Amino acid sequence: MIKPSIRRRIVSIVVGLTILMVATSVLSMVMVGRVGRLLDELKARYNPVNAHLTRIETLSLERALTLRRLVIAKLQHPPDEEAFTARKQLFEAKAAEVDQEAQSARQLINEMIADPRVASDKVGLARIESRIEGLMSDGRLLLTQANDALFAALDSRDFAEVATLLTRVDLLRDELSQRIDALREAMAGESDRAIETIKAQQSEAVVISAIATFLAALVGLIFANLVSGGIVRSVRKLLDGTKAIEAGHLDQSIDVTTRDEIGELSAAFNRMIVQLRVNRRVKETFGKYIDPRVVEGLIDQPNITAAEGQRRLMTVMFCDLKGFTTLSEGLVPQGLVRVMNRYFSLMSEPIRANGGIIDKYVGDGIMAYWGPPFVGEADHSRLACLASLEMIGRIDTLRREIPEILGVRDTPMENCDLKIGVATGEALVGSIGSEIMMSYTVMGDVVNLASRLEGANRLYGTRNLVSGKTVAVASQTLEVREIDSIVVEGQTRAEAIFEILGRRGEVTTERLASRDFYEMGLAAYRERRWEDAESAFKSSLALIPDDGPSLTLLTRVEGMETAHLSVDWDGSWRIAK
């Protein structure tokens, strides 16, 4: 067994050296590929952009010549209207060609900016693209206005005004030509820098290839020495151990330092020593009382199979983006993808930072959970609440960044908000799925409760609602208030729900005072003291005018003052969905 093992280890040295050489070749190919991409970029984009800019200037001069010809046609006695009309059409057609050339140049530049595979000067190209856009908007706008005024003067046969406007058109066209020349020079500069980049990367490829070859040879020699030394040491240990067993010494063992065949042989050697010790002890102790074959049968133990799932106390969170439907209806797919990626990135970071496990993304919603073996049972409720506070704190950042991502000022993002539900309870935890695909997830009533609490935020005008079991642990470090008692669909027992106001010591005095009034109103509401409840809720709103729970329960109290309630009313609210 040793000889094949040694043979494979020696062969592995050759394979390792081969892999190193292949890696060196692949690295060289990658470097050459980078240079090739730059050359392709220069040919397929840089040069065509220069050509487009050149055609813009040529077309501009052709328009100037066409403009003079149509002026001449208008100045004849009688005016040559047919020639004027034909040349005006040609004049406008060349304007469209100028726009097309500018658009093509901008498109190529944007492709270069968006292509991450090519190390172009993105900032410089962006400035050129912006200058082209300004050229076609501001510069062309003044020239177009002057041309329109010139055509109006020609139609009114005000030849003095025609001469004045023609001079102004020439000045504007000269200015436009100068700006085009400046753009061509800037683009030529970018082309020169691209060429210098190509030269630098060619030199870099040569240097890196040489260094990689040297390092591959050095690593290969070191690897060969280490492998051969390890083989020799392992064989010597096995040989020494065998001699010790032959001499009757069973108190030694061999350290297993590898996982290959020699390592397996060393582990088997150690197991053999243990079994020899057991057999000797059995023979020495029990051999005097029962048959040794019975003792050998008692030593064997059956394997124990672990369960597939476990019931554990877990904390589950559901998060939803309010206003997502309105936002998605006004965006193109590409913009919507950018918005959702940024939204999920911002909201996922607090979950991970606080030890949570993101179970899935569903539409604009997030499901996450906390609990063993990822976090301790004493911490997962608190960590989930802290994560929800951090997520809510990031909604202003999301509102501020979305218009920048989309490149527009007015978006429905101002109306978007977070709705978070957090619940703690017993759940089934394990790998659940089919033979094709499995998922490590949580299932149970606590998942349904967290989802219902997320939806209940819309009823109470809150951003987060958590269950009573969650608050029982997390309230030691957080300021909370009880919102109501609800009965969710599928359950008959009322569940007290709470809102997380913030960390202890960080909540404003107004918010705390508003909470006190709200709790007094809630107690009066449950006792059906409608006037006291109404007064307390109004006092809460005097401090926080937009407090959603106070507004909700005040509306409910005002309706109940005239309603006829059954005698078994307990103040709980039933949430169907």
XYZ file of C-alpha atoms in Angstrom:
577
model
C 0.000 0.000 0.000
C 2.916 2.317 0.698
C 4.436 2.021 -2.767
C 1.295 3.124 -4.656
C 0.859 5.984 -2.214
C 4.408 7.165 -2.726
C 3.998 6.806 -6.466
C 0.891 8.988 -6.439
C 2.611 11.616 -4.324
C 5.506 11.738 -6.736
C 3.124 11.967 -9.667
C 1.377 14.823 -7.865
C 4.642 16.764 -7.915
C 4.743 16.486 -11.695
C 1.073 17.413 -11.953
C 1.613 20.416 -9.680
C 4.501 21.655 -11.790
C 2.406 21.190 -14.907
C -0.450 23.148 -13.346
C 1.915 25.961 -12.433
C 3.207 26.162 -16.002
C -0.335 26.067 -17.372
C -1.313 28.835 -14.940
C 1.626 30.880 -16.176
C 0.517 30.352 -19.765
C -3.073 31.245 -18.905
C -1.870 34.412 -17.170
C 0.090 35.360 -20.272
C -2.967 34.711 -22.416
C -5.076 36.872 -20.131
C -2.596 39.724 -20.348
C -2.437 39.397 -24.121
C -6.222 39.302 -24.199
C -6.375 42.589 -22.276
C -4.072 44.193 -24.819
C -6.180 42.734 -27.625
C -9.357 44.162 -26.117
C -7.747 47.597 -25.949
C -6.740 47.317 -29.589
C -10.260 46.274 -30.522
C -11.600 49.189 -28.501
C -9.331 51.576 -30.344
C -10.413 50.200 -33.710
C -14.109 49.678 -33.050
C -14.883 52.767 -30.933
C -12.168 55.392 -30.584
C -11.533 55.781 -34.313
C -15.254 55.728 -35.248
C -15.925 58.457 -32.670
C -13.254 60.632 -34.292
C -14.825 59.891 -37.678
C -18.276 60.922 -36.426
C -16.895 64.197 -35.067
C -15.156 64.864 -38.373
C -18.393 64.236 -40.300
C -20.224 66.582 -37.932
C -17.838 69.389 -38.850
C -18.051 68.514 -42.556
C -21.836 68.479 -42.462
C -21.819 71.794 -40.598
C -19.766 73.381 -43.384
C -22.036 71.833 -46.010
C -25.052 73.313 -44.216
C -23.372 76.720 -44.255
C -22.828 76.446 -48.013
C -26.419 75.255 -48.532
C -27.691 78.174 -46.446
C -25.917 80.683 -48.674
C -27.280 79.046 -51.781
C -30.855 79.195 -50.548
C -30.324 82.863 -49.550
C -29.090 83.537 -53.087
C -32.130 81.777 -54.492
C -34.376 83.998 -52.358
C -32.565 87.212 -53.374
C -33.097 86.699 -57.125
C -35.709 88.700 -59.012
C -38.023 87.000 -59.084
C -37.044 84.619 -56.218
C -36.285 81.066 -57.280
C -38.778 79.430 -54.914
C -38.261 75.952 -56.309
C -34.503 76.099 -55.736
C -35.099 77.686 -52.307
C -37.418 74.875 -51.230
C -35.110 72.149 -52.478
C -32.075 73.622 -50.769
C -33.990 74.202 -47.558
C -34.954 70.529 -47.526
C -31.311 69.648 -48.100
C -30.376 72.058 -45.285
C -32.760 70.346 -42.860
C -31.701 66.870 -44.000
C -28.088 67.673 -43.181
C -29.206 68.887 -39.763
C -30.728 65.468 -39.170
C -27.464 63.875 -40.297
C -25.556 66.039 -37.806
C -27.859 64.845 -35.029
C -27.389 61.232 -36.133
C -23.599 61.544 -36.175
C -23.598 63.151 -32.718
C -25.898 60.451 -31.361
C -23.676 57.721 -32.816
C -20.582 59.296 -31.270
C -22.270 59.564 -27.865
C -23.492 55.983 -28.067
C -19.973 54.688 -28.751
C -18.568 56.754 -25.883
C -21.256 55.476 -23.485
C -20.452 51.904 -24.555
C -16.797 52.524 -23.717
C -17.730 53.971 -20.334
C -20.060 51.059 -19.506
C -17.643 48.327 -20.625
C -15.785 47.130 -17.483
C -13.455 44.905 -19.475
C -11.505 47.813 -20.985
C -9.397 50.174 -18.867
C -10.449 53.371 -20.644
C -10.358 56.824 -19.067
C -14.012 56.768 -18.006
C -13.917 60.284 -16.565
C -12.331 61.811 -19.662
C -14.759 60.022 -21.960
C -17.675 61.162 -19.817
C -16.521 64.765 -20.147
C -16.318 64.414 -23.920
C -19.786 62.852 -24.051
C -21.136 65.710 -21.940
C -19.479 68.272 -24.209
C -21.027 66.625 -27.275
C -24.420 66.756 -25.590
C -23.898 70.437 -24.725
C -22.722 71.123 -28.261
C -25.853 69.578 -29.757
C -28.170 71.285 -27.279
C -26.847 74.741 -26.374
C -24.697 75.448 -29.417
C -27.178 74.073 -31.950
C -30.038 75.843 -30.197
C -28.542 79.300 -30.756
C -27.683 78.454 -34.352
C -31.172 77.085 -34.993
C -32.756 80.219 -33.550
C -30.571 82.394 -35.765
C -31.433 80.274 -38.841
C -35.150 80.519 -38.063
C -34.849 84.301 -37.760
C -32.957 84.362 -41.066
C -35.699 82.368 -42.825
C -38.299 84.739 -41.381
C -36.378 87.742 -42.703
C -36.091 86.078 -46.114
C -39.824 85.453 -46.201
C -40.490 89.116 -45.345
C -37.776 90.164 -47.853
C -36.047 92.274 -45.204
C -32.646 92.010 -46.862
C -30.926 94.339 -44.407
C -31.971 92.044 -41.568
C -30.924 89.076 -43.718
C -27.399 90.455 -44.009
C -27.199 91.063 -40.263
C -28.523 87.611 -39.397
C -26.293 85.950 -41.979
C -23.288 87.502 -40.247
C -24.552 86.251 -36.885
C -25.110 82.780 -38.326
C -21.523 82.768 -39.599
C -20.207 83.763 -36.179
C -22.246 81.067 -34.450
C -21.175 78.494 -37.009
C -17.518 79.464 -36.565
C -17.949 79.098 -32.805
C -19.593 75.708 -33.350
C -16.720 74.622 -35.592
C -14.206 75.680 -32.965
C -16.012 73.607 -30.329
C -16.082 70.633 -32.695
C -12.337 71.037 -33.314
C -11.780 71.125 -29.552
C -13.796 67.936 -29.188
C -11.762 66.247 -31.919
C -8.553 67.268 -30.185
C -9.860 65.940 -26.862
C -10.885 62.655 -28.461
C -7.502 62.420 -30.181
C -5.906 62.903 -26.781
C -7.994 60.032 -25.393
C -6.896 57.897 -28.344
C -3.263 58.729 -27.624
C -3.713 57.800 -23.987
C -5.341 54.542 -25.020
C -2.326 53.788 -27.220
C 0.018 54.553 -24.318
C -2.062 52.216 -22.147
C -1.674 49.480 -24.747
C 2.086 49.940 -24.786
C 2.237 49.931 -20.988
C 0.157 46.763 -20.750
C 2.329 45.059 -23.343
C 5.377 45.792 -21.217
C 3.501 44.756 -18.101
C 2.500 41.467 -19.730
C 6.147 40.666 -20.525
C 7.316 41.491 -16.977
C 4.474 39.603 -15.299
C 5.035 36.548 -17.487
C 8.722 36.505 -16.554
C 7.961 36.908 -12.848
C 5.223 34.255 -12.981
C 7.589 31.796 -14.678
C 10.246 32.368 -12.043
C 7.753 32.036 -9.180
C 6.256 28.884 -10.717
C 9.694 27.272 -10.880
C 10.515 28.326 -7.306
C 7.175 27.132 -5.922
C 7.561 23.856 -7.804
C 10.947 23.176 -6.251
C 9.699 24.033 -2.759
C 6.591 21.898 -3.223
C 8.651 18.941 -4.456
C 10.981 19.185 -1.482
C 8.100 19.409 1.007
C 6.193 16.492 -0.516
C 9.204 14.220 -0.680
C 10.228 15.138 2.871
C 6.715 14.411 4.152
C 6.656 11.024 2.493
C 9.985 10.045 4.027
C 8.973 11.219 7.517
C 5.636 9.362 7.404
C 7.249 6.133 6.264
C 9.860 6.319 9.004
C 7.145 6.847 11.666
C 5.236 3.822 10.424
C 8.394 1.744 10.408
C 9.266 2.771 13.974
C 5.705 2.032 15.154
C 5.739 -1.407 13.578
C 9.002 -2.262 15.304
C 7.535 -1.096 18.658
C 4.460 -3.352 18.230
C 6.705 -6.233 17.295
C 8.505 -5.658 20.585
C 5.190 -5.719 22.492
C 4.914 -1.990 23.247
C 1.244 -0.925 22.719
C 1.445 2.477 24.426
C 2.541 4.417 21.337
C 0.601 6.118 18.525
C 1.432 7.906 15.294
C 0.444 11.551 14.649
C -1.765 11.834 11.552
C -0.511 14.889 9.648
C -1.935 14.243 6.154
C -5.237 13.149 4.625
C -3.861 11.091 1.789
C -3.245 7.327 1.709
C -0.319 7.559 4.133
C -2.506 9.561 6.523
C -5.215 6.908 6.266
C -2.621 4.204 6.916
C -1.401 6.081 9.995
C -4.997 6.422 11.288
C -5.606 2.709 10.678
C -2.360 1.907 12.471
C -3.548 3.905 15.496
C -6.936 2.139 15.455
C -5.142 -1.189 15.303
C -3.109 -0.256 18.388
C -6.302 0.739 20.256
C -7.981 -2.529 19.300
C -4.929 -4.497 20.381
C -5.044 -2.721 23.733
C -8.765 -3.496 24.115
C -8.284 -7.113 23.144
C -5.427 -7.501 25.571
C -7.455 -5.862 28.352
C -10.492 -8.044 27.536
C -8.390 -11.149 27.618
C -6.753 -10.121 30.859
C -9.969 -9.028 32.664
C -12.979 -10.876 31.273
C -11.266 -13.890 29.873
C -11.431 -15.497 33.299
C -15.264 -15.182 33.544
C -16.877 -15.481 30.088
C -15.944 -16.554 26.633
C -13.829 -13.919 24.852
C -16.065 -14.194 21.763
C -19.001 -12.886 23.828
C -16.909 -9.961 25.014
C -16.048 -9.065 21.423
C -19.778 -8.969 20.589
C -20.467 -6.596 23.498
C -17.808 -4.155 22.351
C -19.494 -3.413 19.013
C -22.035 -0.544 19.143
C -24.691 0.404 16.518
C -24.565 3.726 14.694
C -26.851 6.554 15.847
C -28.742 8.482 13.120
C -29.260 12.202 13.701
C -32.707 13.754 13.196
C -33.377 15.790 10.018
C -35.118 18.706 11.745
C -35.477 20.294 15.188
C -37.968 22.523 16.978
C -36.296 25.645 18.306
C -37.199 29.081 19.605
C -36.582 31.429 16.659
C -37.207 35.070 15.728
C -38.570 35.745 12.225
C -38.701 39.049 10.336
C -40.706 40.114 7.299
C -39.883 43.417 5.584
C -41.860 45.053 2.774
C -41.341 48.254 0.755
C -44.518 50.337 0.851
C -45.237 52.131 -2.428
C -43.276 49.620 -4.503
C -46.143 49.079 -6.958
C -46.443 52.790 -7.732
C -42.676 53.069 -8.081
C -42.381 50.040 -10.373
C -45.155 51.247 -12.705
C -43.215 54.405 -13.532
C -39.827 52.801 -14.210
C -38.287 50.952 -17.117
C -37.013 47.439 -16.280
C -33.372 48.532 -16.137
C -34.126 51.341 -13.707
C -36.319 49.105 -11.566
C -33.525 46.518 -11.295
C -31.058 49.177 -10.154
C -33.509 50.495 -7.581
C -34.315 47.043 -6.156
C -30.655 45.993 -6.034
C -29.799 49.104 -4.044
C -32.838 48.611 -1.791
C -31.951 44.993 -1.030
C -28.292 45.907 -0.464
C -29.153 48.652 2.034
C -31.669 46.536 3.936
C -29.691 43.288 3.940
C -26.584 44.745 5.564
C -28.204 45.394 8.994
C -29.664 41.867 9.002
C -26.291 40.241 8.383
C -24.445 42.625 10.704
C -26.780 41.597 13.527
C -26.382 37.855 12.995
C -29.545 37.238 10.982
C -29.990 34.744 8.170
C -31.732 35.987 5.043
C -34.106 33.228 4.017
C -35.424 34.650 0.769
C -36.344 37.718 -1.272
C -39.951 37.725 -2.465
C -40.780 40.608 -4.778
C -39.867 43.675 -2.737
C -40.093 41.712 0.532
C -37.380 40.167 2.699
C -37.738 37.185 5.037
C -35.018 36.640 7.649
C -34.624 34.699 10.877
C -32.452 34.547 14.005
C -31.730 31.626 16.327
C -29.444 28.660 17.089
C -27.001 27.544 15.864
C -26.240 30.946 14.364
C -26.920 33.130 17.437
C -27.739 32.270 21.013
C -31.294 31.926 22.278
C -30.802 34.881 24.625
C -29.776 37.262 21.837
C -31.820 36.612 18.703
C -34.890 38.721 19.684
C -32.742 41.724 20.564
C -30.613 41.428 17.427
C -33.683 41.237 15.196
C -35.104 44.418 16.772
C -31.780 46.242 16.378
C -31.661 45.184 12.739
C -35.177 46.563 12.152
C -34.182 49.925 13.677
C -31.109 50.148 11.453
C -33.182 49.234 8.397
C -35.708 51.969 9.187
C -32.846 54.416 9.664
C -31.695 53.696 6.115
C -34.986 54.572 4.391
C -33.970 58.256 4.151
C -30.722 57.194 2.490
C -32.713 55.097 0.022
C -35.041 57.990 -0.766
C -32.066 60.267 -1.336
C -30.116 57.835 -3.521
C -32.885 56.568 -5.814
C -33.271 59.840 -7.789
C -29.492 59.892 -8.219
C -29.488 56.283 -9.436
C -32.290 56.970 -11.926
C -30.937 60.370 -12.967
C -34.258 62.158 -12.379
C -35.456 64.524 -9.681
C -39.121 63.736 -9.167
C -39.800 60.073 -8.366
C -42.467 58.273 -6.309
C -39.647 57.285 -3.946
C -40.664 60.072 -1.543
C -43.825 58.073 -0.741
C -41.998 54.774 -0.214
C -41.496 53.489 3.310
C -40.598 50.308 5.175
C -43.029 47.973 6.896
C -41.404 45.411 9.213
C -42.934 42.601 11.251
C -40.926 40.641 13.857
C -42.190 37.642 15.826
C -40.578 35.160 18.223
C -41.807 31.631 18.797
C -41.218 27.942 18.311
C -40.458 26.915 14.724
C -39.405 23.848 12.823
C -35.794 24.352 11.690
C -34.052 22.098 9.208
C -33.423 21.174 5.620
C -36.790 21.079 3.922
C -37.489 20.415 0.267
C -37.479 17.693 -2.328
C -34.987 15.178 -3.613
C -33.997 17.716 -6.257
C -33.423 20.732 -4.050
C -33.311 21.358 -0.305
C -33.500 24.533 1.726
C -32.462 25.177 5.311
C -35.400 27.246 6.569
C -37.945 27.758 9.329
C -41.630 26.828 9.344
C -44.466 27.309 11.804
C -46.999 29.748 13.266
C -44.257 32.244 14.128
C -43.577 32.727 10.409
C -47.266 33.431 9.754
C -47.389 35.838 12.708
C -44.366 37.824 11.510
C -45.911 38.113 8.044
C -49.241 39.317 9.509
C -47.467 41.860 11.701
C -45.707 43.262 8.647
C -49.068 43.728 6.955
C -50.657 45.187 10.108
C -48.325 48.193 9.894
C -50.618 49.608 7.212
C -53.567 49.456 9.622
C -51.772 51.272 12.448
C -49.578 53.634 10.417
C -46.367 52.197 11.886
C -43.075 51.106 10.421
C -42.436 48.131 12.682
C -44.557 45.812 14.789
C -43.163 43.047 16.993
C -44.754 40.277 19.028
C -44.948 40.132 22.795
C -42.428 37.279 23.044
C -39.915 39.370 21.120
C -40.377 42.376 23.391
C -40.061 40.213 26.517
C -36.323 39.873 25.809
C -35.500 42.920 23.688
C -37.234 45.568 25.851
C -34.304 45.653 28.261
C -32.215 47.630 25.779
C -34.979 49.238 23.668
C -37.839 51.673 24.157
C -41.125 50.063 23.072
C -44.830 50.693 23.372
C -47.769 48.342 23.214
C -49.922 49.121 20.184
C -52.894 46.777 20.453
C -54.009 43.177 20.825
C -54.803 41.377 17.590
C -56.036 37.979 16.500
C -54.410 36.909 13.235
C -56.057 34.619 10.734
C -55.750 30.951 11.685
C -55.502 31.650 15.430
C -58.039 32.241 18.198
C -55.788 33.666 20.899
C -55.144 37.413 21.016
C -51.520 38.504 20.575
C -50.185 41.725 22.096
C -48.176 43.683 19.546
C -45.586 46.381 20.161
C -43.726 49.110 18.296
C -39.976 49.642 18.713
C -39.389 53.351 19.280
C -35.579 53.223 19.455
C -32.652 52.372 21.673
C -32.839 53.313 25.314
C -31.436 56.807 25.841
C -31.864 57.774 22.172
C -35.635 58.419 22.021
C -36.824 62.047 22.295
C -38.774 63.215 25.320
C -41.701 64.129 23.082
C -41.876 60.595 21.738
C -41.733 59.121 25.259
C -44.428 61.482 26.506
C -46.584 60.632 23.498
C -46.094 56.935 24.320
C -47.306 57.496 27.887
C -50.482 59.214 26.688
C -51.035 56.458 24.133
C -50.714 53.724 26.755
C -53.233 55.545 28.967
C -55.597 55.792 26.001
C -55.108 52.112 25.174
C -55.969 51.107 28.746
C -59.107 53.288 28.671
C -60.023 51.894 25.248
C -59.852 48.330 26.530
C -62.047 49.296 29.496
C -64.465 51.051 27.121
C -63.960 54.409 28.754
C -64.335 56.180 25.436
C -64.035 59.790 26.639
C -60.844 59.085 28.591
C -59.413 57.166 25.639
C -60.261 59.979 23.225
C -58.632 62.581 25.483
C -55.452 60.521 25.893
C -55.081 59.856 22.162
C -55.579 63.549 21.390
C -52.894 64.427 23.957
C -50.551 61.971 22.221
C -51.294 63.581 18.850
C -50.668 67.038 20.290
C -47.051 65.949 20.828
C -46.641 63.839 17.665
C -49.303 64.990 15.143
C -48.611 62.212 12.637
C -48.535 59.344 15.144
C -50.237 56.544 13.225
C -51.430 54.348 16.134
C -52.975 57.337 17.937
C -54.821 58.372 14.783
C -56.013 54.800 14.197
C -57.340 54.172 17.685
C -58.822 57.685 17.941
C -60.844 56.983 14.792
C -61.849 53.613 16.201
C -62.928 55.179 19.547
C -64.976 57.873 17.844
C -66.822 55.169 15.940
C -67.365 53.021 19.024
C -68.880 55.797 21.114
C -72.084 55.331 19.161
C -71.749 51.602 18.411
C -73.463 48.800 20.337
C -70.822 46.342 21.544
C -71.467 42.801 22.686
C -70.812 41.996 26.324
C -67.901 39.677 25.512
C -65.889 42.378 23.746
C -62.252 42.183 24.887
C -60.616 45.005 22.938
C -58.717 42.718 20.526
C -58.645 43.493 16.805
C -58.927 40.738 14.238
C -56.417 40.800 11.374
C -57.462 38.683 8.413
C -54.583 39.418 6.095
